[in-house]
């Protein structure tokens, strides 16, 4: 999570600072991503999507990220949680909970939906206070 917090600090100005890192089954960093929705005017410009795309390219195994772990500073939304499940990521670890849009247990629970073909392990609240502080500081500067 500390690496994901470092990555989040690289988020372009104007985008919500979220960092995502994907590790291989051996623990090697495969990729990272930051939110770029505003910078790229792209509704899919979430940190997790960028990290998943780069990890798939790094592994070269089609679209599967079997054995990989996604570490992200904020609880993934439905789109990102669904992308992680679809990519067959084995573990999702996140820092701050997101009660309004969180899709790993807060609002909905995409990874553990009934009938899911792949169910990753999910752990939330890792370095939660640090992750939440990064987000609070961003939103404080907007007001």
mmCIF file of N, CA and C in Angstrom:
data_model
loop_
_atom_site.group_PDB
_atom_site.id
_atom_site.type_symbol
_atom_site.label_atom_id
_atom_site.label_comp_id
_atom_site.label_asym_id
_atom_site.label_seq_id
_atom_site.Cartn_x
_atom_site.Cartn_y
_atom_site.Cartn_z
ATOM 1 N N UNK A 1 0.827 -1.198 0.000
ATOM 2 C CA UNK A 1 0.000 0.000 0.000
ATOM 3 C C UNK A 1 0.867 1.256 0.000
ATOM 4 N N UNK A 2 2.014 1.184 0.625
ATOM 5 C CA UNK A 2 2.884 2.370 0.627
ATOM 6 C C UNK A 2 3.279 2.751 -0.803
ATOM 7 N N UNK A 3 3.531 1.772 -1.621
ATOM 8 C CA UNK A 3 3.870 2.049 -3.024
ATOM 9 C C UNK A 3 2.676 2.683 -3.739
ATOM 10 N N UNK A 4 1.474 2.202 -3.488
ATOM 11 C CA UNK A 4 0.277 2.774 -4.112
ATOM 12 C C UNK A 4 0.089 4.223 -3.665
ATOM 13 N N UNK A 5 0.390 4.534 -2.419
ATOM 14 C CA UNK A 5 0.302 5.918 -1.936
ATOM 15 C C UNK A 5 1.317 6.805 -2.651
ATOM 16 N N UNK A 6 2.532 6.273 -2.872
ATOM 17 C CA UNK A 6 3.542 7.021 -3.640
ATOM 18 C C UNK A 6 3.047 7.289 -5.059
ATOM 19 N N UNK A 7 2.477 6.275 -5.666
ATOM 20 C CA UNK A 7 1.971 6.394 -7.030
ATOM 21 C C UNK A 7 0.838 7.427 -7.084
ATOM 22 N N UNK A 8 -0.053 7.412 -6.097
ATOM 23 C CA UNK A 8 -1.176 8.357 -6.081
ATOM 24 C C UNK A 8 -0.683 9.798 -6.101
ATOM 25 N N UNK A 9 0.472 10.047 -5.505
ATOM 26 C CA UNK A 9 1.038 11.402 -5.489
ATOM 27 C C UNK A 9 1.426 11.872 -6.893
ATOM 28 N N UNK A 10 1.489 10.957 -7.856
ATOM 29 C CA UNK A 10 1.836 11.291 -9.245
ATOM 30 C C UNK A 10 0.605 11.647 -10.086
ATOM 31 N N UNK A 11 -0.567 11.613 -9.478
ATOM 32 C CA UNK A 11 -1.802 11.924 -10.195
ATOM 33 C C UNK A 11 -1.744 13.354 -10.737
ATOM 34 N N UNK A 12 -2.149 13.563 -11.988
ATOM 35 C CA UNK A 12 -2.146 14.920 -12.552
ATOM 36 C C UNK A 12 -3.036 15.872 -11.751
ATOM 37 N N UNK A 13 -2.672 17.143 -11.711
ATOM 38 C CA UNK A 13 -3.513 18.128 -11.024
ATOM 39 C C UNK A 13 -4.945 18.097 -11.570
ATOM 40 N N UNK A 14 -5.901 18.201 -10.661
ATOM 41 C CA UNK A 14 -7.302 18.208 -11.057
ATOM 42 C C UNK A 14 -7.970 16.849 -11.010
ATOM 43 N N UNK A 15 -7.178 15.781 -10.975
ATOM 44 C CA UNK A 15 -7.733 14.434 -10.859
ATOM 45 C C UNK A 15 -7.658 13.984 -9.402
ATOM 46 N N UNK A 16 -8.622 13.193 -8.989
ATOM 47 C CA UNK A 16 -8.632 12.662 -7.631
ATOM 48 C C UNK A 16 -7.418 11.747 -7.465
ATOM 49 N N UNK A 17 -6.595 11.984 -6.432
ATOM 50 C CA UNK A 17 -5.351 11.213 -6.286
ATOM 51 C C UNK A 17 -5.600 9.776 -5.837
ATOM 52 N N UNK A 18 -5.633 8.890 -6.791
ATOM 53 C CA UNK A 18 -5.764 7.465 -6.528
ATOM 54 C C UNK A 18 -4.614 6.768 -7.235
ATOM 55 N N UNK A 19 -3.963 5.874 -6.516
ATOM 56 C CA UNK A 19 -2.871 5.100 -7.089
ATOM 57 C C UNK A 19 -3.182 3.618 -7.027
ATOM 58 N N UNK A 20 -2.839 2.913 -8.089
ATOM 59 C CA UNK A 20 -3.043 1.467 -8.154
ATOM 60 C C UNK A 20 -1.754 0.811 -8.617
ATOM 61 N N UNK A 21 -1.417 -0.305 -7.999
ATOM 62 C CA UNK A 21 -0.225 -1.071 -8.353
ATOM 63 C C UNK A 21 -0.644 -2.535 -8.477
ATOM 64 N N UNK A 22 -0.117 -3.211 -9.483
ATOM 65 C CA UNK A 22 -0.391 -4.638 -9.647
ATOM 66 C C UNK A 22 0.913 -5.397 -9.489
ATOM 67 N N UNK A 23 0.849 -6.438 -8.645
ATOM 68 C CA UNK A 23 1.993 -7.296 -8.374
ATOM 69 C C UNK A 23 1.738 -8.683 -8.947
ATOM 70 N N UNK A 24 2.802 -9.305 -9.449
ATOM 71 C CA UNK A 24 2.714 -10.670 -9.972
ATOM 72 C C UNK A 24 2.574 -11.650 -8.816
ATOM 73 N N UNK A 25 2.325 -12.905 -9.133
ATOM 74 C CA UNK A 25 2.218 -13.948 -8.112
ATOM 75 C C UNK A 25 3.509 -14.070 -7.313
ATOM 76 N N UNK A 26 4.625 -13.670 -7.913
ATOM 77 C CA UNK A 26 5.925 -13.724 -7.238
ATOM 78 C C UNK A 26 6.220 -12.460 -6.440
ATOM 79 N N UNK A 27 5.315 -11.493 -6.475
ATOM 80 C CA UNK A 27 5.499 -10.264 -5.727
ATOM 81 C C UNK A 27 6.241 -9.171 -6.474
ATOM 82 N N UNK A 28 6.457 -9.355 -7.754
ATOM 83 C CA UNK A 28 7.142 -8.350 -8.577
ATOM 84 C C UNK A 28 6.127 -7.322 -9.063
ATOM 85 N N UNK A 29 6.497 -6.045 -8.980
ATOM 86 C CA UNK A 29 5.608 -5.000 -9.481
ATOM 87 C C UNK A 29 5.528 -5.096 -10.999
ATOM 88 N N UNK A 30 4.318 -5.260 -11.502
ATOM 89 C CA UNK A 30 4.098 -5.352 -12.945
ATOM 90 C C UNK A 30 3.747 -4.006 -13.554
ATOM 91 N N UNK A 31 2.936 -3.228 -12.826
ATOM 92 C CA UNK A 31 2.436 -1.984 -13.399
ATOM 93 C C UNK A 31 1.869 -1.093 -12.300
ATOM 94 N N UNK A 32 1.608 0.131 -12.693
ATOM 95 C CA UNK A 32 0.928 1.069 -11.802
ATOM 96 C C UNK A 32 0.096 2.017 -12.664
ATOM 97 N N UNK A 33 -0.842 2.663 -12.001
ATOM 98 C CA UNK A 33 -1.683 3.636 -12.695
ATOM 99 C C UNK A 33 -2.213 4.662 -11.721
ATOM 100 N N UNK A 34 -2.590 5.807 -12.268
ATOM 101 C CA UNK A 34 -3.212 6.882 -11.492
ATOM 102 C C UNK A 34 -4.482 7.316 -12.210
ATOM 103 N N UNK A 35 -5.339 7.997 -11.469
ATOM 104 C CA UNK A 35 -6.522 8.562 -12.112
ATOM 105 C C UNK A 35 -6.101 9.613 -13.125
ATOM 106 N N UNK A 36 -6.705 9.572 -14.319
ATOM 107 C CA UNK A 36 -6.443 10.543 -15.382
ATOM 108 C C UNK A 36 -7.741 10.913 -16.095
ATOM 109 N N UNK A 37 -8.844 10.787 -15.400
ATOM 110 C CA UNK A 37 -10.141 11.057 -16.026
ATOM 111 C C UNK A 37 -10.232 12.499 -16.506
ATOM 112 N N UNK A 38 -9.856 13.437 -15.672
ATOM 113 C CA UNK A 38 -9.898 14.854 -16.051
ATOM 114 C C UNK A 38 -8.791 15.189 -17.046
ATOM 115 N N UNK A 39 -7.586 14.725 -16.793
ATOM 116 C CA UNK A 39 -6.441 15.036 -17.651
ATOM 117 C C UNK A 39 -6.646 14.541 -19.076
ATOM 118 N N UNK A 40 -7.255 13.366 -19.213
ATOM 119 C CA UNK A 40 -7.436 12.759 -20.539
ATOM 120 C C UNK A 40 -8.861 12.895 -21.065
ATOM 121 N N UNK A 41 -9.738 13.548 -20.316
ATOM 122 C CA UNK A 41 -11.173 13.606 -20.628
ATOM 123 C C UNK A 41 -11.692 12.221 -21.036
ATOM 124 N N UNK A 42 -11.448 11.259 -20.131
ATOM 125 C CA UNK A 42 -11.764 9.857 -20.388
ATOM 126 C C UNK A 42 -12.517 9.284 -19.187
ATOM 127 N N UNK A 43 -13.772 8.917 -19.353
ATOM 128 C CA UNK A 43 -14.523 8.375 -18.227
ATOM 129 C C UNK A 43 -13.965 7.052 -17.712
ATOM 130 N N UNK A 44 -13.139 6.393 -18.504
ATOM 131 C CA UNK A 44 -12.513 5.138 -18.083
ATOM 132 C C UNK A 44 -11.124 5.380 -17.483
ATOM 133 N N UNK A 45 -10.751 6.628 -17.296
ATOM 134 C CA UNK A 45 -9.409 6.987 -16.846
ATOM 135 C C UNK A 45 -9.169 6.788 -15.361
ATOM 136 N N UNK A 46 -9.507 5.626 -14.853
ATOM 137 C CA UNK A 46 -9.285 5.308 -13.447
ATOM 138 C C UNK A 46 -7.935 4.609 -13.272
ATOM 139 N N UNK A 47 -7.361 4.757 -12.093
ATOM 140 C CA UNK A 47 -6.052 4.184 -11.787
ATOM 141 C C UNK A 47 -6.020 2.672 -12.014
ATOM 142 N N UNK A 48 -7.080 1.989 -11.582
ATOM 143 C CA UNK A 48 -7.111 0.535 -11.705
ATOM 144 C C UNK A 48 -7.122 0.088 -13.163
ATOM 145 N N UNK A 49 -7.868 0.782 -13.998
ATOM 146 C CA UNK A 49 -7.954 0.423 -15.417
ATOM 147 C C UNK A 49 -6.587 0.589 -16.070
ATOM 148 N N UNK A 50 -5.910 1.695 -15.782
ATOM 149 C CA UNK A 50 -4.568 1.927 -16.334
ATOM 150 C C UNK A 50 -3.605 0.836 -15.880
ATOM 151 N N UNK A 51 -3.656 0.483 -14.604
ATOM 152 C CA UNK A 51 -2.752 -0.546 -14.080
ATOM 153 C C UNK A 51 -3.054 -1.914 -14.692
ATOM 154 N N UNK A 52 -4.332 -2.243 -14.845
ATOM 155 C CA UNK A 52 -4.709 -3.531 -15.436
ATOM 156 C C UNK A 52 -4.231 -3.609 -16.883
ATOM 157 N N UNK A 53 -4.453 -2.559 -17.645
ATOM 158 C CA UNK A 53 -4.008 -2.566 -19.052
ATOM 159 C C UNK A 53 -2.495 -2.757 -19.155
ATOM 160 N N UNK A 54 -1.753 -2.058 -18.312
ATOM 161 C CA UNK A 54 -0.287 -2.170 -18.352
ATOM 162 C C UNK A 54 0.189 -3.532 -17.872
ATOM 163 N N UNK A 55 -0.468 -4.090 -16.867
ATOM 164 C CA UNK A 55 -0.064 -5.407 -16.355
ATOM 165 C C UNK A 55 -0.303 -6.502 -17.378
ATOM 166 N N UNK A 56 -1.426 -6.421 -18.088
ATOM 167 C CA UNK A 56 -1.716 -7.402 -19.137
ATOM 168 C C UNK A 56 -0.616 -7.360 -20.195
ATOM 169 N N UNK A 57 -0.227 -6.156 -20.563
ATOM 170 C CA UNK A 57 0.846 -6.002 -21.548
ATOM 171 C C UNK A 57 2.171 -6.545 -21.017
ATOM 172 N N UNK A 58 2.469 -6.277 -19.764
ATOM 173 C CA UNK A 58 3.731 -6.737 -19.162
ATOM 174 C C UNK A 58 3.793 -8.256 -19.073
ATOM 175 N N UNK A 59 2.677 -8.888 -18.725
ATOM 176 C CA UNK A 59 2.667 -10.346 -18.596
ATOM 177 C C UNK A 59 2.615 -11.038 -19.940
ATOM 178 N N UNK A 60 1.930 -10.446 -20.900
ATOM 179 C CA UNK A 60 1.831 -11.045 -22.227
ATOM 180 C C UNK A 60 1.036 -12.333 -22.259
ATOM 181 N N UNK A 61 0.080 -12.495 -21.352
ATOM 182 C CA UNK A 61 -0.725 -13.708 -21.280
ATOM 183 C C UNK A 61 -2.167 -13.398 -21.659
ATOM 184 N N UNK A 62 -2.350 -12.756 -22.793
ATOM 185 C CA UNK A 62 -3.705 -12.384 -23.179
ATOM 186 C C UNK A 62 -4.266 -11.373 -22.212
ATOM 187 N N UNK A 63 -5.408 -11.666 -21.652
ATOM 188 C CA UNK A 63 -6.086 -10.741 -20.753
ATOM 189 C C UNK A 63 -6.080 -11.203 -19.300
ATOM 190 N N UNK A 64 -5.504 -12.343 -19.015
ATOM 191 C CA UNK A 64 -5.570 -12.924 -17.676
ATOM 192 C C UNK A 64 -4.447 -12.423 -16.766
ATOM 193 N N UNK A 65 -4.829 -12.050 -15.548
ATOM 194 C CA UNK A 65 -3.860 -11.645 -14.526
ATOM 195 C C UNK A 65 -3.945 -12.605 -13.332
ATOM 196 N N UNK A 66 -4.077 -13.879 -13.648
ATOM 197 C CA UNK A 66 -4.185 -14.916 -12.629
ATOM 198 C C UNK A 66 -2.969 -14.877 -11.709
ATOM 199 N N UNK A 67 -3.228 -14.943 -10.426
ATOM 200 C CA UNK A 67 -2.164 -14.929 -9.428
ATOM 201 C C UNK A 67 -1.731 -13.536 -9.016
ATOM 202 N N UNK A 68 -2.254 -12.518 -9.670
ATOM 203 C CA UNK A 68 -1.828 -11.142 -9.392
ATOM 204 C C UNK A 68 -2.645 -10.503 -8.276
ATOM 205 N N UNK A 69 -2.060 -9.457 -7.710
ATOM 206 C CA UNK A 69 -2.722 -8.683 -6.663
ATOM 207 C C UNK A 69 -2.807 -7.230 -7.094
ATOM 208 N N UNK A 70 -3.987 -6.653 -6.948
ATOM 209 C CA UNK A 70 -4.226 -5.243 -7.208
ATOM 210 C C UNK A 70 -4.242 -4.519 -5.869
ATOM 211 N N UNK A 71 -3.372 -3.519 -5.723
ATOM 212 C CA UNK A 71 -3.316 -2.704 -4.509
ATOM 213 C C UNK A 71 -3.689 -1.292 -4.923
ATOM 214 N N UNK A 72 -4.722 -0.730 -4.293
ATOM 215 C CA UNK A 72 -5.233 0.580 -4.697
ATOM 216 C C UNK A 72 -5.578 1.392 -3.450
ATOM 217 N N UNK A 73 -5.353 2.688 -3.518
ATOM 218 C CA UNK A 73 -5.521 3.544 -2.352
ATOM 219 C C UNK A 73 -6.974 3.793 -1.972
ATOM 220 N N UNK A 74 -7.900 3.609 -2.904
ATOM 221 C CA UNK A 74 -9.321 3.844 -2.651
ATOM 222 C C UNK A 74 -10.115 2.626 -3.111
ATOM 223 N N UNK A 75 -11.138 2.284 -2.373
ATOM 224 C CA UNK A 75 -11.990 1.153 -2.736
ATOM 225 C C UNK A 75 -12.465 1.293 -4.180
ATOM 226 N N UNK A 76 -12.249 0.274 -5.000
ATOM 227 C CA UNK A 76 -12.646 0.349 -6.401
ATOM 228 C C UNK A 76 -14.145 0.552 -6.595
ATOM 229 N N UNK A 77 -14.485 1.285 -7.662
ATOM 230 C CA UNK A 77 -15.871 1.467 -8.075
ATOM 231 C C UNK A 77 -16.337 0.196 -8.789
ATOM 232 N N UNK A 78 -17.584 0.174 -9.207
ATOM 233 C CA UNK A 78 -18.135 -1.009 -9.880
ATOM 234 C C UNK A 78 -17.376 -1.330 -11.169
ATOM 235 N N UNK A 79 -17.026 -0.292 -11.946
ATOM 236 C CA UNK A 79 -16.294 -0.528 -13.191
ATOM 237 C C UNK A 79 -14.952 -1.181 -12.909
ATOM 238 N N UNK A 80 -14.223 -0.640 -11.947
ATOM 239 C CA UNK A 80 -12.875 -1.132 -11.672
ATOM 240 C C UNK A 80 -12.887 -2.497 -10.988
ATOM 241 N N UNK A 81 -13.835 -2.697 -10.082
ATOM 242 C CA UNK A 81 -13.964 -4.004 -9.441
ATOM 243 C C UNK A 81 -14.328 -5.059 -10.491
ATOM 244 N N UNK A 82 -15.230 -4.706 -11.395
ATOM 245 C CA UNK A 82 -15.602 -5.622 -12.466
ATOM 246 C C UNK A 82 -14.445 -5.929 -13.395
ATOM 247 N N UNK A 83 -13.630 -4.929 -13.691
ATOM 248 C CA UNK A 83 -12.452 -5.145 -14.540
ATOM 249 C C UNK A 83 -11.460 -6.077 -13.853
ATOM 250 N N UNK A 84 -11.277 -5.910 -12.555
ATOM 251 C CA UNK A 84 -10.359 -6.783 -11.809
ATOM 252 C C UNK A 84 -10.857 -8.221 -11.811
ATOM 253 N N UNK A 85 -12.157 -8.397 -11.605
ATOM 254 C CA UNK A 85 -12.746 -9.737 -11.643
ATOM 255 C C UNK A 85 -12.604 -10.324 -13.045
ATOM 256 N N UNK A 86 -12.917 -9.522 -14.055
ATOM 257 C CA UNK A 86 -12.820 -9.995 -15.434
ATOM 258 C C UNK A 86 -11.407 -10.366 -15.849
ATOM 259 N N UNK A 87 -10.424 -9.696 -15.280
ATOM 260 C CA UNK A 87 -9.021 -9.994 -15.583
ATOM 261 C C UNK A 87 -8.502 -11.165 -14.754
ATOM 262 N N UNK A 88 -9.332 -11.692 -13.891
ATOM 263 C CA UNK A 88 -9.001 -12.842 -13.038
ATOM 264 C C UNK A 88 -7.912 -12.521 -12.010
ATOM 265 N N UNK A 89 -7.891 -11.262 -11.534
ATOM 266 C CA UNK A 89 -6.971 -10.888 -10.464
ATOM 267 C C UNK A 89 -7.367 -11.674 -9.219
ATOM 268 N N UNK A 90 -6.385 -12.234 -8.513
ATOM 269 C CA UNK A 90 -6.677 -13.091 -7.367
ATOM 270 C C UNK A 90 -6.948 -12.340 -6.075
ATOM 271 N N UNK A 91 -6.395 -11.124 -5.948
ATOM 272 C CA UNK A 91 -6.522 -10.402 -4.695
ATOM 273 C C UNK A 91 -6.647 -8.905 -4.951
ATOM 274 N N UNK A 92 -7.590 -8.277 -4.260
ATOM 275 C CA UNK A 92 -7.775 -6.831 -4.305
ATOM 276 C C UNK A 92 -7.547 -6.305 -2.892
ATOM 277 N N UNK A 93 -6.612 -5.379 -2.763
ATOM 278 C CA UNK A 93 -6.307 -4.754 -1.478
ATOM 279 C C UNK A 93 -6.520 -3.261 -1.656
ATOM 280 N N UNK A 94 -7.277 -2.639 -0.736
ATOM 281 C CA UNK A 94 -7.477 -1.193 -0.863
ATOM 282 C C UNK A 94 -7.313 -0.503 0.479
ATOM 283 N N UNK A 95 -7.072 0.803 0.397
ATOM 284 C CA UNK A 95 -6.846 1.607 1.586
ATOM 285 C C UNK A 95 -8.138 2.173 2.141
ATOM 286 N N UNK A 96 -8.578 3.307 1.603
ATOM 287 C CA UNK A 96 -9.761 4.006 2.119
ATOM 288 C C UNK A 96 -11.043 3.390 1.566
ATOM 289 N N UNK A 97 -12.034 3.281 2.436
ATOM 290 C CA UNK A 97 -13.363 2.839 2.010
ATOM 291 C C UNK A 97 -14.062 4.008 1.315
ATOM 292 N N UNK A 98 -14.942 3.701 0.350
ATOM 293 C CA UNK A 98 -15.692 4.721 -0.385
ATOM 294 C C UNK A 98 -17.178 4.396 -0.262
ATOM 295 N N UNK A 99 -17.849 4.964 0.770
ATOM 296 C CA UNK A 99 -19.245 4.600 1.019
ATOM 297 C C UNK A 99 -20.222 4.996 -0.081
ATOM 298 N N UNK A 100 -19.869 5.974 -0.928
ATOM 299 C CA UNK A 100 -20.808 6.418 -1.969
ATOM 300 C C UNK A 100 -20.711 5.604 -3.252
ATOM 301 N N UNK A 101 -19.515 5.133 -3.608
ATOM 302 C CA UNK A 101 -19.359 4.411 -4.877
ATOM 303 C C UNK A 101 -18.560 3.113 -4.741
ATOM 304 N N UNK A 102 -18.144 2.776 -3.547
ATOM 305 C CA UNK A 102 -17.303 1.591 -3.353
ATOM 306 C C UNK A 102 -18.010 0.306 -3.714
ATOM 307 N N UNK A 103 -17.345 -0.505 -4.529
ATOM 308 C CA UNK A 103 -17.971 -1.730 -5.030
ATOM 309 C C UNK A 103 -17.251 -2.989 -4.569
ATOM 310 N N UNK A 104 -16.542 -2.878 -3.446
ATOM 311 C CA UNK A 104 -15.914 -4.057 -2.837
ATOM 312 C C UNK A 104 -16.439 -4.236 -1.420
ATOM 313 N N UNK A 105 -17.719 -3.918 -1.239
ATOM 314 C CA UNK A 105 -18.361 -4.134 0.036
ATOM 315 C C UNK A 105 -19.060 -2.926 0.621
ATOM 316 N N UNK A 106 -18.647 -1.710 0.286
ATOM 317 C CA UNK A 106 -19.266 -0.531 0.903
ATOM 318 C C UNK A 106 -20.673 -0.265 0.377
ATOM 319 N N UNK A 107 -20.809 -0.004 -0.910
ATOM 320 C CA UNK A 107 -22.116 0.249 -1.519
ATOM 321 C C UNK A 107 -22.679 -1.045 -2.100
ATOM 322 N N UNK A 108 -21.872 -1.694 -2.912
ATOM 323 C CA UNK A 108 -22.193 -3.009 -3.491
ATOM 324 C C UNK A 108 -20.939 -3.873 -3.364
ATOM 325 N N UNK A 109 -21.061 -5.142 -3.719
ATOM 326 C CA UNK A 109 -19.925 -6.062 -3.593
ATOM 327 C C UNK A 109 -19.745 -6.854 -4.888
ATOM 328 N N UNK A 110 -19.185 -6.192 -5.878
ATOM 329 C CA UNK A 110 -19.003 -6.800 -7.199
ATOM 330 C C UNK A 110 -18.158 -8.079 -7.151
ATOM 331 N N UNK A 111 -17.015 -8.110 -6.447
ATOM 332 C CA UNK A 111 -16.192 -9.325 -6.476
ATOM 333 C C UNK A 111 -16.875 -10.558 -5.890
ATOM 334 N N UNK A 112 -17.800 -10.356 -4.978
ATOM 335 C CA UNK A 112 -18.447 -11.504 -4.341
ATOM 336 C C UNK A 112 -19.924 -11.604 -4.725
ATOM 337 N N UNK A 113 -20.258 -11.144 -5.920
ATOM 338 C CA UNK A 113 -21.639 -11.206 -6.393
ATOM 339 C C UNK A 113 -22.062 -12.663 -6.590
ATOM 340 N N UNK A 114 -23.316 -12.974 -6.296
ATOM 341 C CA UNK A 114 -23.790 -14.350 -6.502
ATOM 342 C C UNK A 114 -23.587 -14.791 -7.951
ATOM 343 N N UNK A 115 -23.089 -15.980 -8.113
ATOM 344 C CA UNK A 115 -22.887 -16.532 -9.446
ATOM 345 C C UNK A 115 -21.625 -16.070 -10.140
ATOM 346 N N UNK A 116 -20.764 -15.323 -9.456
ATOM 347 C CA UNK A 116 -19.528 -14.839 -10.077
ATOM 348 C C UNK A 116 -18.659 -16.008 -10.533
ATOM 349 N N UNK A 117 -18.085 -15.862 -11.714
ATOM 350 C CA UNK A 117 -17.220 -16.916 -12.253
ATOM 351 C C UNK A 117 -15.835 -16.904 -11.621
ATOM 352 N N UNK A 118 -15.438 -15.761 -11.081
ATOM 353 C CA UNK A 118 -14.133 -15.628 -10.418
ATOM 354 C C UNK A 118 -14.345 -14.760 -9.182
ATOM 355 N N UNK A 119 -13.848 -15.209 -8.043
ATOM 356 C CA UNK A 119 -14.043 -14.475 -6.790
ATOM 357 C C UNK A 119 -12.675 -14.203 -6.154
ATOM 358 N N UNK A 120 -12.170 -12.973 -6.320
ATOM 359 C CA UNK A 120 -10.890 -12.642 -5.705
ATOM 360 C C UNK A 120 -11.031 -12.422 -4.203
ATOM 361 N N UNK A 121 -9.928 -12.580 -3.510
ATOM 362 C CA UNK A 121 -9.883 -12.210 -2.097
ATOM 363 C C UNK A 121 -9.886 -10.683 -2.034
ATOM 364 N N UNK A 122 -10.603 -10.105 -1.068
ATOM 365 C CA UNK A 122 -10.670 -8.651 -0.920
ATOM 366 C C UNK A 122 -10.329 -8.283 0.518
ATOM 367 N N UNK A 123 -9.413 -7.316 0.661
ATOM 368 C CA UNK A 123 -9.063 -6.780 1.978
ATOM 369 C C UNK A 123 -9.066 -5.267 1.894
ATOM 370 N N UNK A 124 -9.817 -4.638 2.763
ATOM 371 C CA UNK A 124 -9.896 -3.184 2.762
ATOM 372 C C UNK A 124 -9.407 -2.596 4.066
ATOM 373 N N UNK A 125 -9.156 -1.291 4.045
ATOM 374 C CA UNK A 125 -8.733 -0.581 5.237
ATOM 375 C C UNK A 125 -7.246 -0.667 5.526
ATOM 376 N N UNK A 126 -6.452 -1.066 4.536
ATOM 377 C CA UNK A 126 -5.003 -1.172 4.723
ATOM 378 C C UNK A 126 -4.401 0.229 4.608
ATOM 379 N N UNK A 127 -3.723 0.682 5.654
ATOM 380 C CA UNK A 127 -3.207 2.063 5.739
ATOM 381 C C UNK A 127 -4.325 3.060 5.415
ATOM 382 N N UNK A 128 -5.492 2.762 5.939
ATOM 383 C CA UNK A 128 -6.688 3.557 5.649
ATOM 384 C C UNK A 128 -6.515 5.030 6.002
ATOM 385 N N UNK A 129 -5.931 5.323 7.145
ATOM 386 C CA UNK A 129 -5.822 6.730 7.550
ATOM 387 C C UNK A 129 -4.917 7.515 6.613
ATOM 388 N N UNK A 130 -3.826 6.908 6.143
ATOM 389 C CA UNK A 130 -2.939 7.584 5.195
ATOM 390 C C UNK A 130 -3.627 7.808 3.851
ATOM 391 N N UNK A 131 -4.337 6.787 3.379
ATOM 392 C CA UNK A 131 -5.043 6.903 2.097
ATOM 393 C C UNK A 131 -6.149 7.952 2.184
ATOM 394 N N UNK A 132 -6.900 7.942 3.267
ATOM 395 C CA UNK A 132 -7.979 8.909 3.441
ATOM 396 C C UNK A 132 -7.429 10.328 3.568
ATOM 397 N N UNK A 133 -6.284 10.483 4.243
ATOM 398 C CA UNK A 133 -5.674 11.812 4.404
ATOM 399 C C UNK A 133 -5.276 12.393 3.056
ATOM 400 N N UNK A 134 -4.748 11.564 2.172
ATOM 401 C CA UNK A 134 -4.362 12.018 0.829
ATOM 402 C C UNK A 134 -5.578 12.552 0.079
ATOM 403 N N UNK A 135 -6.681 11.866 0.188
ATOM 404 C CA UNK A 135 -7.921 12.284 -0.479
ATOM 405 C C UNK A 135 -8.504 13.536 0.171
ATOM 406 N N UNK A 136 -8.508 13.568 1.499
ATOM 407 C CA UNK A 136 -9.026 14.752 2.197
ATOM 408 C C UNK A 136 -8.257 16.003 1.804
ATOM 409 N N UNK A 137 -6.945 15.902 1.703
ATOM 410 C CA UNK A 137 -6.122 17.055 1.333
ATOM 411 C C UNK A 137 -6.482 17.543 -0.071
ATOM 412 N N UNK A 138 -6.670 16.626 -1.001
ATOM 413 C CA UNK A 138 -7.070 16.999 -2.358
ATOM 414 C C UNK A 138 -8.382 17.774 -2.349
ATOM 415 N N UNK A 139 -9.388 17.243 -1.672
ATOM 416 C CA UNK A 139 -10.700 17.891 -1.664
ATOM 417 C C UNK A 139 -10.692 19.186 -0.858
ATOM 418 N N UNK A 140 -9.844 19.276 0.155
ATOM 419 C CA UNK A 140 -9.713 20.510 0.927
ATOM 420 C C UNK A 140 -9.217 21.639 0.031
ATOM 421 N N UNK A 141 -8.302 21.338 -0.869
ATOM 422 C CA UNK A 141 -7.746 22.388 -1.752
ATOM 423 C C UNK A 141 -8.759 22.841 -2.798
ATOM 424 N N UNK A 142 -9.792 22.031 -3.068
ATOM 425 C CA UNK A 142 -10.840 22.427 -4.026
ATOM 426 C C UNK A 142 -11.828 23.422 -3.434
ATOM 427 N N UNK A 143 -11.902 23.441 -2.139
ATOM 428 C CA UNK A 143 -12.914 24.284 -1.479
ATOM 429 C C UNK A 143 -12.365 25.607 -1.082
#
